[in-house]
Amino acid sequence: MKNLLKGAVLVVGLFAATSVANAQQKIGHINADEIFQQTTEFKTATDQLKALSETKQKEIEGMVTELQKKEKEANDLMLNQSEANKAETQTKLQTIGQEYQQMQSRIQEVQKVAQEEVGKRQQELMAPIQTKVMNAINAVAKEQGYAYIFDIGSGAAVYYAGGEDVSAAVKTKLGIK
């Protein structure tokens, strides 16, 4: 019985010590995505991606214009078709139809390649920025003695009540005003 009582006291003592230790841990929160979007590098990367997307879009629009010309050419041939030129017109229409299908396939391929290129470029541009922001968050957490920092912007924290917002310190670390 004495051993059981000693064991219970020991468990209660350990629980109380753990609770006190946990209560002393510093917890903070941040919206990392908001900070990420406020970096000058993000703005530069966004401008570069926009320019690349616009270039690719113009290229595709030029191809679509050519496709529309083929369609108009086919329509004009059909309107001007007569019994006298029926065989010749059908041959031309068949050729235009094949060219039209090839152009459609080419446009789809160019769209696919453009999307992949923009996505790859986005990853290349954004990854270093994400690393920089995460390094700044880690540095601030270590410098200011935080045990946990929850990213409330991404939904990583299911619940948080209070805590300190360390966004200002991270922005200062990154040189954001």
PDB file of C-alpha atoms in Angstrom:
ATOM      1  CA  MET A   1       0.000   0.000   0.000  1.00  0.00           C
ATOM      2  CA  LYS A   2       2.868   2.363   0.817  1.00  0.00           C
ATOM      3  CA  ASN A   3       4.456   1.611  -2.568  1.00  0.00           C
ATOM      4  CA  LEU A   4       1.178   2.392  -4.335  1.00  0.00           C
ATOM      5  CA  LEU A   5       0.883   5.683  -2.458  1.00  0.00           C
ATOM      6  CA  LYS A   6       4.516   6.577  -3.223  1.00  0.00           C
ATOM      7  CA  GLY A   7       3.932   5.746  -6.915  1.00  0.00           C
ATOM      8  CA  ALA A   8       0.815   7.921  -7.048  1.00  0.00           C
ATOM      9  CA  VAL A   9       2.632  10.844  -5.410  1.00  0.00           C
ATOM     10  CA  LEU A  10       5.505  10.409  -7.864  1.00  0.00           C
ATOM     11  CA  VAL A  11       3.105  10.409 -10.879  1.00  0.00           C
ATOM     12  CA  VAL A  12       1.296  13.507  -9.581  1.00  0.00           C
ATOM     13  CA  GLY A  13       4.641  15.230  -8.970  1.00  0.00           C
ATOM     14  CA  LEU A  14       5.889  14.438 -12.478  1.00  0.00           C
ATOM     15  CA  PHE A  15       2.609  15.603 -13.982  1.00  0.00           C
ATOM     16  CA  ALA A  16       2.792  18.878 -12.057  1.00  0.00           C
ATOM     17  CA  ALA A  17       6.431  19.425 -13.077  1.00  0.00           C
ATOM     18  CA  THR A  18       5.569  18.735 -16.723  1.00  0.00           C
ATOM     19  CA  SER A  19       2.642  21.164 -16.578  1.00  0.00           C
ATOM     20  CA  VAL A  20       4.833  23.910 -15.133  1.00  0.00           C
ATOM     21  CA  ALA A  21       7.505  23.286 -17.778  1.00  0.00           C
ATOM     22  CA  ASN A  22       4.908  23.372 -20.564  1.00  0.00           C
ATOM     23  CA  ALA A  23       3.359  26.560 -19.208  1.00  0.00           C
ATOM     24  CA  GLN A  24       6.709  28.315 -19.572  1.00  0.00           C
ATOM     25  CA  GLN A  25       7.032  27.571 -23.285  1.00  0.00           C
ATOM     26  CA  LYS A  26       6.582  30.561 -25.515  1.00  0.00           C
ATOM     27  CA  ILE A  27       4.035  30.168 -28.305  1.00  0.00           C
ATOM     28  CA  GLY A  28       3.534  32.548 -31.211  1.00  0.00           C
ATOM     29  CA  HIS A  29       1.633  32.752 -34.456  1.00  0.00           C
ATOM     30  CA  ILE A  30       2.278  34.152 -37.889  1.00  0.00           C
ATOM     31  CA  ASN A  31       0.689  34.394 -41.309  1.00  0.00           C
ATOM     32  CA  ALA A  32       3.637  33.170 -43.392  1.00  0.00           C
ATOM     33  CA  ASP A  33       1.805  33.495 -46.708  1.00  0.00           C
ATOM     34  CA  GLU A  34       1.093  37.165 -46.063  1.00  0.00           C
ATOM     35  CA  ILE A  35       4.752  37.823 -45.290  1.00  0.00           C
ATOM     36  CA  PHE A  36       5.818  35.743 -48.312  1.00  0.00           C
ATOM     37  CA  GLN A  37       3.681  37.929 -50.581  1.00  0.00           C
ATOM     38  CA  GLN A  38       5.112  41.132 -49.110  1.00  0.00           C
ATOM     39  CA  THR A  39       8.729  40.335 -49.976  1.00  0.00           C
ATOM     40  CA  THR A  40      10.294  42.286 -52.825  1.00  0.00           C
ATOM     41  CA  GLU A  41      11.433  38.996 -54.344  1.00  0.00           C
ATOM     42  CA  PHE A  42       7.812  37.806 -54.556  1.00  0.00           C
ATOM     43  CA  LYS A  43       6.788  40.979 -56.370  1.00  0.00           C
ATOM     44  CA  THR A  44       9.679  40.594 -58.830  1.00  0.00           C
ATOM     45  CA  ALA A  45       8.895  36.912 -59.380  1.00  0.00           C
ATOM     46  CA  THR A  46       5.214  37.673 -59.925  1.00  0.00           C
ATOM     47  CA  ASP A  47       6.098  40.286 -62.550  1.00  0.00           C
ATOM     48  CA  GLN A  48       8.398  37.828 -64.327  1.00  0.00           C
ATOM     49  CA  LEU A  49       5.725  35.125 -64.318  1.00  0.00           C
ATOM     50  CA  LYS A  50       3.127  37.554 -65.620  1.00  0.00           C
ATOM     51  CA  ALA A  51       5.427  38.591 -68.486  1.00  0.00           C
ATOM     52  CA  LEU A  52       6.154  34.957 -69.365  1.00  0.00           C
ATOM     53  CA  SER A  53       2.452  34.090 -69.302  1.00  0.00           C
ATOM     54  CA  GLU A  54       1.596  37.065 -71.519  1.00  0.00           C
ATOM     55  CA  THR A  55       4.311  36.085 -74.012  1.00  0.00           C
ATOM     56  CA  LYS A  56       3.019  32.529 -74.195  1.00  0.00           C
ATOM     57  CA  GLN A  57      -0.570  33.762 -74.489  1.00  0.00           C
ATOM     58  CA  LYS A  58       0.331  36.038 -77.415  1.00  0.00           C
ATOM     59  CA  GLU A  59       2.066  33.129 -79.146  1.00  0.00           C
ATOM     60  CA  ILE A  60      -1.039  30.985 -78.746  1.00  0.00           C
ATOM     61  CA  GLU A  61      -3.326  33.815 -79.876  1.00  0.00           C
ATOM     62  CA  GLY A  62      -1.230  34.149 -83.053  1.00  0.00           C
ATOM     63  CA  MET A  63      -1.690  30.452 -83.727  1.00  0.00           C
ATOM     64  CA  VAL A  64      -5.443  30.735 -83.129  1.00  0.00           C
ATOM     65  CA  THR A  65      -5.588  33.609 -85.612  1.00  0.00           C
ATOM     66  CA  GLU A  66      -3.928  31.399 -88.229  1.00  0.00           C
ATOM     67  CA  LEU A  67      -6.419  28.649 -87.402  1.00  0.00           C
ATOM     68  CA  GLN A  68      -9.302  31.075 -87.939  1.00  0.00           C
ATOM     69  CA  LYS A  69      -7.839  32.057 -91.312  1.00  0.00           C
ATOM     70  CA  LYS A  70      -7.858  28.388 -92.354  1.00  0.00           C
ATOM     71  CA  GLU A  71     -11.462  28.103 -91.233  1.00  0.00           C
ATOM     72  CA  LYS A  72     -12.409  31.206 -93.223  1.00  0.00           C
ATOM     73  CA  GLU A  73     -10.559  29.862 -96.263  1.00  0.00           C
ATOM     74  CA  ALA A  74     -12.549  26.619 -96.039  1.00  0.00           C
ATOM     75  CA  ASN A  75     -15.840  28.505 -95.669  1.00  0.00           C
ATOM     76  CA  ASP A  76     -15.023  30.704 -98.696  1.00  0.00           C
ATOM     77  CA  LEU A  77     -14.226  27.627-100.778  1.00  0.00           C
ATOM     78  CA  MET A  78     -17.527  25.997 -99.815  1.00  0.00           C
ATOM     79  CA  LEU A  79     -19.459  29.172-100.673  1.00  0.00           C
ATOM     80  CA  ASN A  80     -17.793  29.410-104.087  1.00  0.00           C
ATOM     81  CA  GLN A  81     -18.160  25.739-104.890  1.00  0.00           C
ATOM     82  CA  SER A  82     -20.000  24.861-108.097  1.00  0.00           C
ATOM     83  CA  GLU A  83     -20.540  21.756-110.159  1.00  0.00           C
ATOM     84  CA  ALA A  84     -17.689  22.818-112.445  1.00  0.00           C
ATOM     85  CA  ASN A  85     -15.087  23.095-109.652  1.00  0.00           C
ATOM     86  CA  LYS A  86     -16.550  20.550-107.190  1.00  0.00           C
ATOM     87  CA  ALA A  87     -13.745  17.984-107.477  1.00  0.00           C
ATOM     88  CA  GLU A  88     -11.005  20.601-107.190  1.00  0.00           C
ATOM     89  CA  THR A  89     -12.769  22.311-104.255  1.00  0.00           C
ATOM     90  CA  GLN A  90     -13.229  19.011-102.403  1.00  0.00           C
ATOM     91  CA  THR A  91      -9.504  18.261-102.752  1.00  0.00           C
ATOM     92  CA  LYS A  92      -8.609  21.728-101.429  1.00  0.00           C
ATOM     93  CA  LEU A  93     -11.110  21.366 -98.564  1.00  0.00           C
ATOM     94  CA  GLN A  94      -9.627  18.018 -97.647  1.00  0.00           C
ATOM     95  CA  THR A  95      -6.127  19.527 -97.582  1.00  0.00           C
ATOM     96  CA  ILE A  96      -7.320  22.501 -95.534  1.00  0.00           C
ATOM     97  CA  GLY A  97      -9.122  20.125 -93.155  1.00  0.00           C
ATOM     98  CA  GLN A  98      -5.907  18.175 -92.537  1.00  0.00           C
ATOM     99  CA  GLU A  99      -3.950  21.399 -91.993  1.00  0.00           C
ATOM    100  CA  TYR A 100      -6.690  22.621 -89.644  1.00  0.00           C
ATOM    101  CA  GLN A 101      -6.483  19.461 -87.531  1.00  0.00           C
ATOM    102  CA  GLN A 102      -2.692  19.655 -87.431  1.00  0.00           C
ATOM    103  CA  MET A 103      -2.882  23.280 -86.324  1.00  0.00           C
ATOM    104  CA  GLN A 104      -5.400  22.413 -83.591  1.00  0.00           C
ATOM    105  CA  SER A 105      -3.100  19.670 -82.322  1.00  0.00           C
ATOM    106  CA  ARG A 106      -0.149  22.036 -82.421  1.00  0.00           C
ATOM    107  CA  ILE A 107      -2.063  24.692 -80.472  1.00  0.00           C
ATOM    108  CA  GLN A 108      -3.002  22.151 -77.793  1.00  0.00           C
ATOM    109  CA  GLU A 109       0.625  21.014 -77.545  1.00  0.00           C
ATOM    110  CA  VAL A 110       1.892  24.589 -77.289  1.00  0.00           C
ATOM    111  CA  GLN A 111      -0.692  25.330 -74.548  1.00  0.00           C
ATOM    112  CA  LYS A 112       0.418  22.268 -72.603  1.00  0.00           C
ATOM    113  CA  VAL A 113       4.108  23.122 -72.940  1.00  0.00           C
ATOM    114  CA  ALA A 114       3.425  26.750 -71.977  1.00  0.00           C
ATOM    115  CA  GLN A 115       1.564  25.698 -68.812  1.00  0.00           C
ATOM    116  CA  GLU A 116       4.402  23.363 -67.871  1.00  0.00           C
ATOM    117  CA  GLU A 117       7.006  26.039 -68.546  1.00  0.00           C
ATOM    118  CA  VAL A 118       5.175  28.647 -66.468  1.00  0.00           C
ATOM    119  CA  GLY A 119       4.681  26.137 -63.641  1.00  0.00           C
ATOM    120  CA  LYS A 120       8.352  25.148 -63.684  1.00  0.00           C
ATOM    121  CA  ARG A 121       9.443  28.780 -63.717  1.00  0.00           C
ATOM    122  CA  GLN A 122       7.079  29.559 -60.853  1.00  0.00           C
ATOM    123  CA  GLN A 123       8.626  26.777 -58.776  1.00  0.00           C
ATOM    124  CA  GLU A 124      12.140  28.002 -59.620  1.00  0.00           C
ATOM    125  CA  LEU A 125      11.298  31.560 -58.582  1.00  0.00           C
ATOM    126  CA  MET A 126       9.188  30.870 -55.487  1.00  0.00           C
ATOM    127  CA  ALA A 127      11.199  28.100 -53.793  1.00  0.00           C
ATOM    128  CA  PRO A 128      14.115  30.348 -52.757  1.00  0.00           C
ATOM    129  CA  ILE A 129      11.684  32.944 -51.407  1.00  0.00           C
ATOM    130  CA  GLN A 130       9.897  30.309 -49.332  1.00  0.00           C
ATOM    131  CA  THR A 131      13.240  29.121 -47.979  1.00  0.00           C
ATOM    132  CA  LYS A 132      14.234  32.695 -47.097  1.00  0.00           C
ATOM    133  CA  VAL A 133      10.959  33.326 -45.234  1.00  0.00           C
ATOM    134  CA  MET A 134      11.196  30.014 -43.357  1.00  0.00           C
ATOM    135  CA  ASN A 135      14.803  30.759 -42.375  1.00  0.00           C
ATOM    136  CA  ALA A 136      13.722  34.178 -41.069  1.00  0.00           C
ATOM    137  CA  ILE A 137      10.879  32.609 -39.074  1.00  0.00           C
ATOM    138  CA  ASN A 138      13.253  30.036 -37.601  1.00  0.00           C
ATOM    139  CA  ALA A 139      15.804  32.723 -36.736  1.00  0.00           C
ATOM    140  CA  VAL A 140      13.195  34.890 -34.994  1.00  0.00           C
ATOM    141  CA  ALA A 141      11.852  31.862 -33.097  1.00  0.00           C
ATOM    142  CA  LYS A 142      15.345  30.988 -31.842  1.00  0.00           C
ATOM    143  CA  GLU A 143      16.327  34.594 -31.062  1.00  0.00           C
ATOM    144  CA  GLN A 144      13.149  35.279 -29.102  1.00  0.00           C
ATOM    145  CA  GLY A 145      12.893  31.882 -27.405  1.00  0.00           C
ATOM    146  CA  TYR A 146       9.702  30.534 -28.978  1.00  0.00           C
ATOM    147  CA  ALA A 147       8.910  26.872 -28.552  1.00  0.00           C
ATOM    148  CA  TYR A 148       6.157  26.946 -31.186  1.00  0.00           C
ATOM    149  CA  ILE A 149       5.015  29.294 -33.910  1.00  0.00           C
ATOM    150  CA  PHE A 150       1.821  28.391 -35.677  1.00  0.00           C
ATOM    151  CA  ASP A 151       1.108  29.490 -39.225  1.00  0.00           C
ATOM    152  CA  ILE A 152      -2.456  30.729 -38.972  1.00  0.00           C
ATOM    153  CA  GLY A 153      -2.562  31.664 -42.663  1.00  0.00           C
ATOM    154  CA  SER A 154      -2.313  28.104 -43.913  1.00  0.00           C
ATOM    155  CA  GLY A 155      -4.718  26.587 -41.436  1.00  0.00           C
ATOM    156  CA  ALA A 156      -1.897  24.706 -39.727  1.00  0.00           C
ATOM    157  CA  ALA A 157      -3.259  25.808 -36.364  1.00  0.00           C
ATOM    158  CA  VAL A 158      -6.663  24.336 -35.714  1.00  0.00           C
ATOM    159  CA  TYR A 159      -7.137  26.538 -32.683  1.00  0.00           C
ATOM    160  CA  TYR A 160      -5.128  29.310 -31.163  1.00  0.00           C
ATOM    161  CA  ALA A 161      -6.011  31.687 -28.400  1.00  0.00           C
ATOM    162  CA  GLY A 162      -3.693  34.596 -28.064  1.00  0.00           C
ATOM    163  CA  GLY A 163      -0.008  33.979 -28.311  1.00  0.00           C
ATOM    164  CA  GLU A 164       2.283  36.578 -29.713  1.00  0.00           C
ATOM    165  CA  ASP A 165       2.194  37.616 -33.357  1.00  0.00           C
ATOM    166  CA  VAL A 166       5.803  37.519 -34.528  1.00  0.00           C
ATOM    167  CA  SER A 167       5.017  38.829 -38.028  1.00  0.00           C
ATOM    168  CA  ALA A 168       6.573  42.236 -37.323  1.00  0.00           C
ATOM    169  CA  ALA A 169       9.851  40.697 -36.162  1.00  0.00           C
ATOM    170  CA  VAL A 170      10.036  38.435 -39.226  1.00  0.00           C
ATOM    171  CA  LYS A 171       9.232  41.359 -41.539  1.00  0.00           C
ATOM    172  CA  THR A 172      12.030  43.359 -39.880  1.00  0.00           C
ATOM    173  CA  LYS A 173      14.365  40.400 -40.350  1.00  0.00           C
ATOM    174  CA  LEU A 174      13.478  40.351 -44.064  1.00  0.00           C
ATOM    175  CA  GLY A 175      13.691  44.129 -44.445  1.00  0.00           C
ATOM    176  CA  ILE A 176       9.970  44.577 -45.124  1.00  0.00           C
ATOM    177  CA  LYS A 177       8.429  47.806 -43.893  1.00  0.00           C
TER     178      LYS A 177
END
